[in-house]
Each structure stands twice: as structure tokens, then as C-alpha cells.
XYZ file of C-alpha atoms in Angstrom:
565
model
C 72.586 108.566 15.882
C 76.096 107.948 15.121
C 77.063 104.210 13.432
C 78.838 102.356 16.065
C 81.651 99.592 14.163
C 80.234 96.276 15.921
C 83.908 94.782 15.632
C 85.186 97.717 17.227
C 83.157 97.673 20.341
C 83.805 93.472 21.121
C 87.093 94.710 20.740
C 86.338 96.872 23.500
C 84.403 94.561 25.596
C 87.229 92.081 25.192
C 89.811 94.718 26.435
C 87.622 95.751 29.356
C 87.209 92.048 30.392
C 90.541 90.856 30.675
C 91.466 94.334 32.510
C 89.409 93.518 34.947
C 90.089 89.412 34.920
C 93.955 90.138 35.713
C 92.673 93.112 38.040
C 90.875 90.532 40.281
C 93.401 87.773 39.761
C 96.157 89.912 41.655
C 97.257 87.990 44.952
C 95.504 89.651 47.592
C 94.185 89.690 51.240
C 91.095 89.300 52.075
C 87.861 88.130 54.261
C 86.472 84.735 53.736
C 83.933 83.589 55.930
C 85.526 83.399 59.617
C 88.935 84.152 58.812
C 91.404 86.296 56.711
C 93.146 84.385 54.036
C 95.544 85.590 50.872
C 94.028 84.543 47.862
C 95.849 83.499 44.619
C 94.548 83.075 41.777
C 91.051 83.708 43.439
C 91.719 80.939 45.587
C 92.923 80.813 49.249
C 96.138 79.848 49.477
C 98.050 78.817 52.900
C 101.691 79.619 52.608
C 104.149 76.265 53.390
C 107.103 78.013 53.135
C 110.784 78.565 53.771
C 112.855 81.697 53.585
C 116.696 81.190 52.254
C 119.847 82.536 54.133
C 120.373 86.018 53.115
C 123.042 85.638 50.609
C 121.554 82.501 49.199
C 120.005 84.124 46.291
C 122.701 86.787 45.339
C 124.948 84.132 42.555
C 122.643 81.969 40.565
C 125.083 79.318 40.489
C 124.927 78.665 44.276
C 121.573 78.554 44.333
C 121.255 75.663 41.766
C 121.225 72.804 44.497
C 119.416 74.706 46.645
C 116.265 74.666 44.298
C 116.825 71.105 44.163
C 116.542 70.766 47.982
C 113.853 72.868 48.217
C 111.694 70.956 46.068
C 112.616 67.954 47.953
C 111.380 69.714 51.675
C 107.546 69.953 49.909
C 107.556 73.727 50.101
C 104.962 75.724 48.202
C 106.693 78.964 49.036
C 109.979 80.259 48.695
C 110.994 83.559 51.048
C 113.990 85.075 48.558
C 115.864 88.401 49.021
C 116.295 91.218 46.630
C 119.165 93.559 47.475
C 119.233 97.265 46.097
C 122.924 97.145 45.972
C 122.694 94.001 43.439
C 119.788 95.521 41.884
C 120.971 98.926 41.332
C 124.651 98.990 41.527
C 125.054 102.294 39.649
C 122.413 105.074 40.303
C 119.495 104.686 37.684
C 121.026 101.619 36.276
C 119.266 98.238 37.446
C 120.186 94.522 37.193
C 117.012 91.816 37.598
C 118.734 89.021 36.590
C 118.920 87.131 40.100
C 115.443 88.555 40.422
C 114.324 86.751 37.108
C 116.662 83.750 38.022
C 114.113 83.114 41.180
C 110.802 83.596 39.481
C 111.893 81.253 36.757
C 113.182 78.578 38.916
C 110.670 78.461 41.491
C 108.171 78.756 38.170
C 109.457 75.691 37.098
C 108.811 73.928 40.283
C 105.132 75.522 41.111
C 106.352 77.274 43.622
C 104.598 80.881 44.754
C 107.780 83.569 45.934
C 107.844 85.961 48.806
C 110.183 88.480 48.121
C 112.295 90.715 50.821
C 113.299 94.143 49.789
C 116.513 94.619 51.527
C 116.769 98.694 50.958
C 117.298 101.129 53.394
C 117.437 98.065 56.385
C 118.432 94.691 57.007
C 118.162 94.085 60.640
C 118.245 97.523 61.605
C 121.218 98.098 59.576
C 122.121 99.344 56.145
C 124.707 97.104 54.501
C 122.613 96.193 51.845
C 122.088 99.583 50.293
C 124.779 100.552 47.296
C 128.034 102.037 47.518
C 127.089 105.025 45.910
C 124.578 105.622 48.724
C 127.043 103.993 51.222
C 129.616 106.830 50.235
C 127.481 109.872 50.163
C 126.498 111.062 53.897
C 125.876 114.148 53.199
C 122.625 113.224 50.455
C 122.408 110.258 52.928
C 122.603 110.899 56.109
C 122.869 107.898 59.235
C 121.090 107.623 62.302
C 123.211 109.234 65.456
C 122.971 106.285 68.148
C 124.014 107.077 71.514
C 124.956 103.598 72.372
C 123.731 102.494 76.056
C 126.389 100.304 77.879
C 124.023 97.992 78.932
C 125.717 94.942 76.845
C 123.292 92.502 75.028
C 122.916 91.213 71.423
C 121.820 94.999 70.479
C 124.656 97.035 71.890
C 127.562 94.332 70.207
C 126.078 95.359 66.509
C 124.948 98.830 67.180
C 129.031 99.147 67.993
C 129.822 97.004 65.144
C 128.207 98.975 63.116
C 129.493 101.986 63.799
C 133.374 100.681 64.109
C 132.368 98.852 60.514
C 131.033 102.306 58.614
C 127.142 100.794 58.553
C 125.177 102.832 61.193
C 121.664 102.403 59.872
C 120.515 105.372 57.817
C 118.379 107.311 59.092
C 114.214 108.142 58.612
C 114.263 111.390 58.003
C 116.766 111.739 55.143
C 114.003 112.377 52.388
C 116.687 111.895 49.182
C 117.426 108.211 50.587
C 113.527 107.650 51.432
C 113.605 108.774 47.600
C 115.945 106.816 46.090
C 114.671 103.853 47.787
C 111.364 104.332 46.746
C 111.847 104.895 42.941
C 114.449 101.534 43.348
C 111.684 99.677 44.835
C 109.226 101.023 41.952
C 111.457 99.825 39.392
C 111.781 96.042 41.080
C 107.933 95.846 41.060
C 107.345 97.421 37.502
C 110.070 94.832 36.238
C 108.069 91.864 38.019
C 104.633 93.085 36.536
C 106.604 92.841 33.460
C 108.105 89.151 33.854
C 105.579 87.626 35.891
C 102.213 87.863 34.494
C 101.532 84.467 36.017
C 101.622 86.462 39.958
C 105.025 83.438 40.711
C 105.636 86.711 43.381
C 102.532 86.847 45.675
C 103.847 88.966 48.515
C 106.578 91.448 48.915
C 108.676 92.163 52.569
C 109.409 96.083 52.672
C 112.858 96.412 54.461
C 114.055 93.941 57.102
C 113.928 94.622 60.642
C 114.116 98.475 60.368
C 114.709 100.526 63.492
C 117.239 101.791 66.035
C 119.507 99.448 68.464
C 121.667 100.523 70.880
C 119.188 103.392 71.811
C 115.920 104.024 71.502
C 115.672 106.743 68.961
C 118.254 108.553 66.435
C 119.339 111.794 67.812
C 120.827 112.511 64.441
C 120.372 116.836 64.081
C 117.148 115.880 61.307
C 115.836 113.639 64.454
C 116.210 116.188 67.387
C 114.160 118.591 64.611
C 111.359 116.177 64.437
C 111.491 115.114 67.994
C 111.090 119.031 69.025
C 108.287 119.461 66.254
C 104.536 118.698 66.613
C 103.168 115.289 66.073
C 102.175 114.841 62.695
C 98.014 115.374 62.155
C 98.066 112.148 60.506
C 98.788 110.028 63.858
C 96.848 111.871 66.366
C 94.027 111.896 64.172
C 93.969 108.707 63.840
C 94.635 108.238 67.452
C 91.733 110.027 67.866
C 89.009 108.391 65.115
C 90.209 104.872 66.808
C 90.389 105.463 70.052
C 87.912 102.621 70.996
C 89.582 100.127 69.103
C 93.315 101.106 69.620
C 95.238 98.322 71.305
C 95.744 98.229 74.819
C 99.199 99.169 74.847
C 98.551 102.110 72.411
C 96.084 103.288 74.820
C 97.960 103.093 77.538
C 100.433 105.147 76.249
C 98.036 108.182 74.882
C 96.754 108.397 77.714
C 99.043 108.568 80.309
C 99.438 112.597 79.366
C 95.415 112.632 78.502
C 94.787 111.703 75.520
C 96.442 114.718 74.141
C 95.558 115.850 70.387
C 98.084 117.980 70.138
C 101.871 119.405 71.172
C 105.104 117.795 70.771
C 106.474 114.534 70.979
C 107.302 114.723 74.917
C 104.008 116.442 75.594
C 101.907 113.943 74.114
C 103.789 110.714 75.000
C 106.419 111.856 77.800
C 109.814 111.628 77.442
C 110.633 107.824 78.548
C 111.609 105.626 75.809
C 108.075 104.348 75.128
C 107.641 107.865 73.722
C 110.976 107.351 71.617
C 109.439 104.438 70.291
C 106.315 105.901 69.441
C 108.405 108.675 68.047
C 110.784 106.202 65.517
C 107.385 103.949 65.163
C 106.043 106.853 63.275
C 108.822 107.899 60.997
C 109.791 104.136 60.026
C 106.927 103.495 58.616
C 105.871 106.702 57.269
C 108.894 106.072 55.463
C 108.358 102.538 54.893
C 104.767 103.523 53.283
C 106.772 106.014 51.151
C 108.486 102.862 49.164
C 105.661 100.605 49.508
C 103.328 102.769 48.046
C 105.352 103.311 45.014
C 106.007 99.510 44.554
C 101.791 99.230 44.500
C 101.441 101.981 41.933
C 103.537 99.680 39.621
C 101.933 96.067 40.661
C 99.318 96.003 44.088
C 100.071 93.081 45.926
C 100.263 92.059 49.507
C 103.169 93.760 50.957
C 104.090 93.603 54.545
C 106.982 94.502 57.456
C 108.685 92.523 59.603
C 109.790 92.742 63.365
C 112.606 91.912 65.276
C 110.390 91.104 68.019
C 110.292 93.178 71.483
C 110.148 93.352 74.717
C 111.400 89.986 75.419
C 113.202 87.787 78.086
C 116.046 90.168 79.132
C 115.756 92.643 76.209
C 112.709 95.521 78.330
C 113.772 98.507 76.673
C 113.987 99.774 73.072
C 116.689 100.348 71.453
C 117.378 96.469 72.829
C 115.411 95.544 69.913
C 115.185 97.849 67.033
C 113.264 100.998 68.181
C 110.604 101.509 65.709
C 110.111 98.555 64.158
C 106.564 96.911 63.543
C 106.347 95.459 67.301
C 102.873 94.225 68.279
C 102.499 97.423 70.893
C 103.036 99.717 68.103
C 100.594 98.309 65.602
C 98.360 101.148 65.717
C 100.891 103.907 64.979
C 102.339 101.419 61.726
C 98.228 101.528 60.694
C 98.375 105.462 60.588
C 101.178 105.912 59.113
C 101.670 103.251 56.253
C 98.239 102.677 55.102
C 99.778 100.759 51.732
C 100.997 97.919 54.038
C 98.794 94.793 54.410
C 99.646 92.839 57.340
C 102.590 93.250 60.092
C 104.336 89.627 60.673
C 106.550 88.469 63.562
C 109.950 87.193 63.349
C 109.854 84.357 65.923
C 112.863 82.750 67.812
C 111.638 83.390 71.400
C 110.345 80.929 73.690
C 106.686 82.337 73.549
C 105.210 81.072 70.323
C 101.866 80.814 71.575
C 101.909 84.621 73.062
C 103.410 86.144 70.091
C 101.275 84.316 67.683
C 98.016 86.062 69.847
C 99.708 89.501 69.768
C 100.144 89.669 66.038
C 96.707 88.064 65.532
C 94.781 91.152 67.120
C 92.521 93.894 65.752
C 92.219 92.244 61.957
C 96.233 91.676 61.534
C 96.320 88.477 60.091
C 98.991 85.943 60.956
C 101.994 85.223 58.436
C 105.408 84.120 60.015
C 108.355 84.565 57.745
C 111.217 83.703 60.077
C 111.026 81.130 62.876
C 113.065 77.919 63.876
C 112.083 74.726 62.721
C 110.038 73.759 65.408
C 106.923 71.322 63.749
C 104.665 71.618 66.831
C 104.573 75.582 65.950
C 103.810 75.313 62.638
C 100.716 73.504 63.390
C 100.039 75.347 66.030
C 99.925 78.765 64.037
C 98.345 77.242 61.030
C 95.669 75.353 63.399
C 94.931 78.061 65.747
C 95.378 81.328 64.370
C 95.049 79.924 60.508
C 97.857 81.783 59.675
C 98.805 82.640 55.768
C 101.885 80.612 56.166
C 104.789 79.792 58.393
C 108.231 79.881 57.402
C 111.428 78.313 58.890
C 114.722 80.253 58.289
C 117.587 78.844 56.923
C 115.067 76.562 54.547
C 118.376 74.805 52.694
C 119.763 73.357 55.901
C 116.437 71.323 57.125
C 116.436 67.749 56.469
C 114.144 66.583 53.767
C 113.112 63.362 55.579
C 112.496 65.796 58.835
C 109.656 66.955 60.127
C 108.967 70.234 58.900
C 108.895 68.428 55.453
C 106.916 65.869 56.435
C 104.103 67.823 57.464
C 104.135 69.729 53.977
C 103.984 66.367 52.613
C 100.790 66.014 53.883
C 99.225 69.118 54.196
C 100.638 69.743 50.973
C 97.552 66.685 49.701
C 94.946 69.081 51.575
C 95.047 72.508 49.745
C 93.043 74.238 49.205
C 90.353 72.053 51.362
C 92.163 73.185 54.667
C 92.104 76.812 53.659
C 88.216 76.178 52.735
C 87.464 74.087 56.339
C 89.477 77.298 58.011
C 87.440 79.624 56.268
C 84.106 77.333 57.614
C 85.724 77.561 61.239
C 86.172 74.043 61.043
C 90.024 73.855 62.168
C 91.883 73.982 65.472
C 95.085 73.175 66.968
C 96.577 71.402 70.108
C 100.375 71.577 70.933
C 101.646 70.737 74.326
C 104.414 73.192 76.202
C 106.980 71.829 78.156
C 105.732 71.581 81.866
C 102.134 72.569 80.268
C 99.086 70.613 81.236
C 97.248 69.904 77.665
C 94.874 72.856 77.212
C 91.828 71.834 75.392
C 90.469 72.835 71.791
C 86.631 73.397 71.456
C 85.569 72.070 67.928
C 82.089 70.330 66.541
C 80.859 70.294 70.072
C 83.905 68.708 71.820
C 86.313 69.574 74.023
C 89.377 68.062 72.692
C 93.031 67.073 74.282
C 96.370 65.429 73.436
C 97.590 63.544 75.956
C 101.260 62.281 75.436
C 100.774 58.470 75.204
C 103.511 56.124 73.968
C 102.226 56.630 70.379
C 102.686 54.385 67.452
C 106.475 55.711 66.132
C 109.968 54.646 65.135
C 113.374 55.140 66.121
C 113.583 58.739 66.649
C 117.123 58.594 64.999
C 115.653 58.774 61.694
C 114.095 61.855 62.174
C 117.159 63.855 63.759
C 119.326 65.657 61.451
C 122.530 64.980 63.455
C 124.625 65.951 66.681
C 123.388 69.047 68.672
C 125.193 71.930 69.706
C 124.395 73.703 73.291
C 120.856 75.345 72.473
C 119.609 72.340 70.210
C 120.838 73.426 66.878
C 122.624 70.839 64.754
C 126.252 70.385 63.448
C 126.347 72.592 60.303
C 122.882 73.941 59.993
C 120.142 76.008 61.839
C 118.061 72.428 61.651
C 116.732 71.816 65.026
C 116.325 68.035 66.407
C 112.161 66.763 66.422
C 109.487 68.535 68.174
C 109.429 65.967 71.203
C 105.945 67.855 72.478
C 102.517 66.236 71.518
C 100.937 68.881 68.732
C 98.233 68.305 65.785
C 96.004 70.084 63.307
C 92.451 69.069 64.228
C 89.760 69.030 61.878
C 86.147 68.474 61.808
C 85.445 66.858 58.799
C 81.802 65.783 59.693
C 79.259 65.417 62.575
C 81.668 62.976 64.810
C 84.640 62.787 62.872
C 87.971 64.635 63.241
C 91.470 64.606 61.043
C 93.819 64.808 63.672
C 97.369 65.416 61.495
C 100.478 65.354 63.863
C 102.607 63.430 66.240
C 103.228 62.521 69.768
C 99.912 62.523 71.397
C 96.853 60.748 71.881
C 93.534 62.371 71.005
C 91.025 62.240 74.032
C 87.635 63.814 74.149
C 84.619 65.099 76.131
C 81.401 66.674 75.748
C 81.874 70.099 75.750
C 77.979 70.534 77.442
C 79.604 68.829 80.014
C 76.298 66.410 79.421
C 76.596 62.751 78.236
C 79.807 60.373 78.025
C 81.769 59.817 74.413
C 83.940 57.284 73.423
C 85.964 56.597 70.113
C 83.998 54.498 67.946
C 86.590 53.720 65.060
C 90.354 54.783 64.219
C 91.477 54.703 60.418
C 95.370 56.114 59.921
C 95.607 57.015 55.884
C 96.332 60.327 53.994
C 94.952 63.036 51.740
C 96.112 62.330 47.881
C 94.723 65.184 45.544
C 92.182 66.241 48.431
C 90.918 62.692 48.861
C 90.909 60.455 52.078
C 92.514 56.998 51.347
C 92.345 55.065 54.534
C 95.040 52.439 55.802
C 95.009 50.472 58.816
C 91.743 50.361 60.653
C 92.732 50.268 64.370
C 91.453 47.864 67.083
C 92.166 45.222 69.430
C 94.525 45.568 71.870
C 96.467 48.213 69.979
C 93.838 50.805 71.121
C 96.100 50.612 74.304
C 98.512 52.491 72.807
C 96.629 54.803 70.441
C 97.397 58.242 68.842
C 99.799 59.954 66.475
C 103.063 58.559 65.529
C 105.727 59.374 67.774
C 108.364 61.942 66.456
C 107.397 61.806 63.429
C 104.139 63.383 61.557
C 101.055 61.624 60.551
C 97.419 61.326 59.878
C 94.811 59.894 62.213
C 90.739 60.057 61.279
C 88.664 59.869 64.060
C 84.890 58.733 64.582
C 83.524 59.122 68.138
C 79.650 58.434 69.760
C 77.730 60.433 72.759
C 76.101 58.283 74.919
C 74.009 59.067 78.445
């Protein structure tokens, strides 16, 4: 038997160890108990963030107040950008300092980042990409658009674009798909390097990516892959998952018959549903292609965003990017880009509620990286669909008495106990719509409402952040006026007792049996410091006449209520 040096192998053992300690310590997705959560630091961690303008984070000067601000709005989270052209201005030469510049200041506040690669696209353009790539069509080609004349938001910037020089590259040019992959390798390996303390928990791949103006690039390299058969890799996976495709998905397999195999046209037709399939496919494929080389450096959550379609007067692709991670094309973004984690919606359209359920389908779990500032929707998808986070865009314009920052002021006092009574199935959510009659949350045997009662508030002036222009947006900023609709996080903290935390409503309840009567038995307002409940007033009397939730602005309510016969 050979002598084995005793120092040698706890030198080993020690090695091995913290290996694995920083292996497990990576952000990551995963299951815990009823719900899908990210975990940092091996604890769940519910994003309360805000994403910056685009060029925000591109001079480190500019963004000097802004870090000041942001600390001020309660954020946990900052959503930054990363540009290739401003990483890697000459071919092979890179540039992290506005990358470092972020982790260290939002280090210094205990902040978590987000980070957006803006590569190939940024909102189904490519103005973000370097000159040298801008320059060279031939080793990068652009998507052909045919441009419909059917006006819209889409048509304006697919003709911009083109008059302008920036027609979107397109999918199948393998030496940009290249380049942008060994760019995006480099950005990660750098942030493994800088950022041992996992600042960066989540990275965006592209922005927006697909085609507007039409729904699919008839570029020459296109009309070649259009013309070819469908790649193995989607129809067998079409075909493994056919009983748990999305409806949508399956609707459009099997209008031919649930072909597995043939062209493009033959399996899908030739409408521009099947274009959409078609660019589905080869954006992400492509979109795995740079993801995948980011995770070889540093494996943590990554994830695509939509420009979200159909939608009110926008039916067809191509009036929203055409091949972008939609919730109808889910299934095709699961077969091609395996090395992406989660697929998050973009939300500015009147349907929160619906768009929040078609993202939260088939194991995607919820994250919202750009929405307006509307409170009631940030409860709403942290209460209902216990979302990883919710972001407002534009984060340096909201007001830091508002009430997007007043709710992370509170919530803020919760973590990680509201991730932990999520995970228990313990949380729910009630917001109002306009013209809605209050729909009721089931929760520790109750069937709970809001009902919009005159509330215990103040002058709704202090909560606006100024004049409004047509459309509710502010003088000067993307800062919307308050959420005017009754909303709140629910909670049951014990048998009987509920946290309601948010404003303009009343909390009414009945037996969800249907069996027995129930009435409110005490009503404590307070807040959460460090995870603990410190009461304030206890209330009674005739001010139970008008009970509830402050109006306009956000607070805490604890609730105790009795079942009698």
C-alpha cells in the first residue's frame, strides 16, 4: 500500500469542498415547495427591481446620481445594460469598465444586478452591435424585410431602420451568431472573474429580437431555410411533448396533422403563424448559441424577453417582432434554446392580469423586467403568480416618496419571509380593474375581497409626481400618477389572521364552505422591521366605519377574524 501525505489529502478535501460550496452558491432557479423561486445565496430571493433607460449606464459619470436615487426608491435590484459596441469596440479587444462600474456601485449599496446583453438586438434592431460589424454586410449579413403598408408602431421603425442603415441582422448569418457568442463569453468570464460575491444574479440575452414590418426575413440565407426541412430538433420535440405543448402550439401542428416531417409550409402552412414558427425557431436557436457560451464561463439564470404579441390592434406578426419569445411560441423557444431559464414579458398593455397567466404556464416562472409603474400590478404579480420580481422601466424617473417605492419599503422588511410563506402557498393577491367587480382570493379557508371603501389616506397630492400628459404619464418622466384601483398582497400568517399590505380597499370576508358567518375580530395597522411585526394603532370604535388600506398610498393592515354559526 502506497503512503498517502495526510496534509496533502485535507488539502484535497478542502479544495473539493469549496468547489462544490461556490458550485451550489451560484444564483439559480429552482423548485421550492409550491412554487418556483431564484435562489441566491441558497436563499429565495424575490426581485424588487428597476431597470435603467438604455443609455443610463453607458458614462459612469451620469450614472452617479442615479445610484443615489436608486437607493432612495428601496430597490433590491438593478436591471443595467451591457452593449457589445461599448464592450468590444475593436474586434477581440474588450472594455468592462462600465460593466465593473455597475457591480461595484450597486455592491456598495447591497444591491443584486440583472444584466441585458444588448448584442445582435435591441428591440428588434441592431444599433447596439459595433461598427466593425455595422460596416461589414457581407460577414454580416441583415434581415430582408418586405415592409407591409399597414402603418402602426412596427412599420414607422422597420422604415426607420432601413432609411437609418440598422435593419436588424439577420438569424442565419453564422459569423455574427459567432462573434456574438464569443463577445458574450468574454462578458461572463470577466464577471466570474470580478464578482465572486454573484452582485450579477441573472443575465437578459438580446432585447426584443425578431422581425417587424413583416413576419419573417426573406433575406436569400432565409428563403434557404424557409425551403429546407424543419430541423429534427423541433419536431422531435414537438413530438416527445405533444401532450403537454401549449394550446396554441398545438393548434398550430396540427392544423396540417401533426406532421413529423417536410418543410416549413408543409408542416405549418404558409400563413404568417407558420413565419412565426419559422423565425421562433432560428431566434432562439441562435439566441441558445450565445447563451450557452456565456454558461460555459459562469451558469446563471439567463433569460429572453418579448415585445409582447398579438395585442389590441397589433394581430399579425411582423406587428410585433416575429420570432420573439411570445407566450404562443413558448414551446418552440424550449426546443430550441435549452440553456435559457425562464421567458419574461415586457408589459405596457392593458391586460396585466392575462399576460401575467400566459407567461406563468407549463413551469415558466414569472419575472417582469419592463412594465409601467403601476403599484396595483406589482402586487398583483408578486401576490398571485409569486413572480421572481417586477420591474418598472425608466427606474430614475419614479418618485422616491411614490408608490412603487413605498411598497419596497415595506416588502423590503419581509424578505425572505414572503418568499418562504410563497413557497408554503400561503400568499395571494387582490387588485381591482377598472369597471371590474372584485374577484375573490381563496386563502386559509376564506374567500377574500377588496371592496373600495373610503379608506384611511391623505391628500393624494403627495403621492403624484406632477402634471400628466394625455395617456397618464408625467411632465419629464415615464412616472405614472397613483394606482387609484383597490389592490393588496394577502397573507396568511396564522389560523385567522391575514397581512393585507396595500391601498385603496377594504378587506371583506366569507367562508369559503359557504357554511357559518365570520366577522373581523381585531384590526392592528404596523409594519415588518427585520422580519418582525411591530403593531401601531389598534382599530375600533366608530372608525371601523371606514376601515381598510390607506387610500393612494401603500400600507400594512393585520387582520384577525372569527367563524361563527
Amino acid at each position: 500500500m502506497r503512503y498517502q501525505n495526510p496534509l496533502l489529502l485535507l488539502f484535497c478535501f478542502i479544495a473539493m469542498n469549496c468547489a462544490a460550496q461556490t458550485a451550489t452558491s451560484l444564483p439559480r432557479v429552482r423548485q421550492n415547495g409550491t412554487v418556483k423561486q431564484l435562489f441566491v445565496d441558497d436563499r429565495p430571493f424575490v426581485m424588487l427591481a428597476g431597470e435603467l433607460h438604455n443609455s443610463s449606464a453607458s458614462n459612469i459619470e451620469y450614472m452617479k446620481p442615479i445610484w443615489e436615487k436608486l437607493g432612495s426608491l428601496r430597490l433590491n435590484t438593478v436591471i443595467g445594460t451591457v452593449s457589445w459596441e461599448l464592450v468590444e469596440p475593436q474586434e477581440g479587444k474588450f472594455d468592462f469598465a462600465l460593466v465593473d462600474a455597475q457591480i461595484d456601485q450597486a455592491r456598495q449599496r447591497n444591491m443584486r444586478l440583472v444584466l441585458i446583453w444588448f448584442g445582435s438586438w435591441k428591440n428588434a434592431g441592431s444599433s447596439y452591435v459595433p461598427s466593425w460589424v455595422k460596416q461589414d454586410r457581407k460577414r454580416f449579413p441583415q434581415m430582408l424585410i418586405q415592409v407591409r403598408p399597414d402603418g402602426g408602431l412596427t412599420t414607422m421603425l422597420a422604415n426607420y431602420m432601413e432609411q437609418e442603415g440598422f435593419v436588424p441582422l439577420t438569424p442565419f448569418g453564422k459569423e455574427t451568431m459567432n462573434a456574438d457568442a464569443r463577445a458574450f463569453r468574454a462578458l461572463m468570464k470577466h464577471i466570474k472573474e470580478v464578482d465572486p460575491q454573484h452582485t450579477v444574479v441573472m443575465m437578459q440575452v438580446e432585447n426584443e429580437a425578431g422581425s417587424v414590418g413583416n413576419s419573417r426575413d426573406r433575406s436569400s440565407l432565409a428563403e434557404a431555410a424557409w425551403k429546407a426541412p424543419v430541423p429534427a430538433e423541433l419536431t422531435n420535440y414537438l413530438t416527445q411533448h405533444k401532450d403537454e405543448l401549449l394550446p396554441e402550439m398545438k393548434e398550430l401542428w396540427g392544423k396540417n396533422g401533426y406532421k413529423t416531417g417536410g418543410t416549413w409550409e408543409e408542416i405549418f402552412g404558409k400563413d404568417e403563424r407558420a413565419d412565426e414558427a419559422f423565425m421562433a425557431h432560428y431566434m432562439a436557436r441562435y439566441i441558445n448559441t450565445v447563451a450557452q457560451a456565456g454558461k460555459a464561463e459562469l451558469g446563471i439564470p439567463m433569460y429572453v424577453n418579448a415585445w409582447l404579441g398579438p395585442q389590441p390592434n397589433a394581430d399579425l406578426p411582423g406587428q410585433w417582432p416575429s420570432g420573439g419569445p411570445v407566450a404562443r411560441v413558448m414551446d418552440i423557444y424550449r426546443a430550441a434554446a435549452p440553456s435559457l431559464d425562464l421567458f419574461a414579458p415586457d408589459i405596457y398593455v392593458p391586460d396585466f392580469k392575462g399576460t401575467c397567466a400566459l407567461y406563468n404556464r407549463s413551469g415558466n416562472p414569472l419575472f417582469i423586467p419592463e412594465a409601467e409603474d403601476r403599484a396595483g400590478n406589482l402586487f398583483w404579480a408578486l401576490g398571485h403568480h409569486h413572480a421572481l420580481g417586477w420591474s418598472a422601466f425608466g427606474v430614475e424617473d419614479l418618485d422616491p416618496k411614490g408608490q412603487v417605492a413605498q411598497a419596497y419599503k415595506l416588502l423590503s422588511e419581509l424578505l425572505p419571509q414572503l418568499a418562504e410563506w410563497e413557497a408554503a402557498g400561503k400568499v395571494e393577491a387582490l387588485l381591482n380593474l377598472d369597471n371590474e367587480k372584485p374577484q375573490p382570493a381563496s386563502l386559509g379557508g376564506y374567500r377574500i375581497t377588496l371592496s373600495a371603501g373610503m379608506g384611511r389616506g391623505v391628500d393624494a397630492s403627495k403621492s403624484d409626481s406632477g402634471p400628466e400628459l394625455a395617456g397618464g404619464v408625467s411632465l419629464g418622466s415615464r412616472a405614472l400618477p397613483s394606482d387609484k384601483r383597490p389592490f393588496a398582497i394577502v397573507i396568511n400568517t396564522a389560523p385567522d389572521e391575514f397581512l393585507f399590505i396595500g391601498s385603496n380597499g377594504t378587506p371583506r370576508f366569507e367562508v369559503e364552505s359557504g357554511k357559518g358567518n365570520v366577522i373581523i375580530s381585531s384590526e392592528d395597522e404596523g409594519v415588518y422591521e427585520k422580519g418582525k411585526w411591530i403593531p401601531g394603532r389598534r382599530i375600533n370604535g366608530d372608525e371601523l366605519f371606514s376601515p381598510g388600506l390607506p387610500k393612494l398610498n401603500i400600507g400594512m393592515l393585520k387582520v384577525k377574524v372569527i367563524q361563527f354559526q
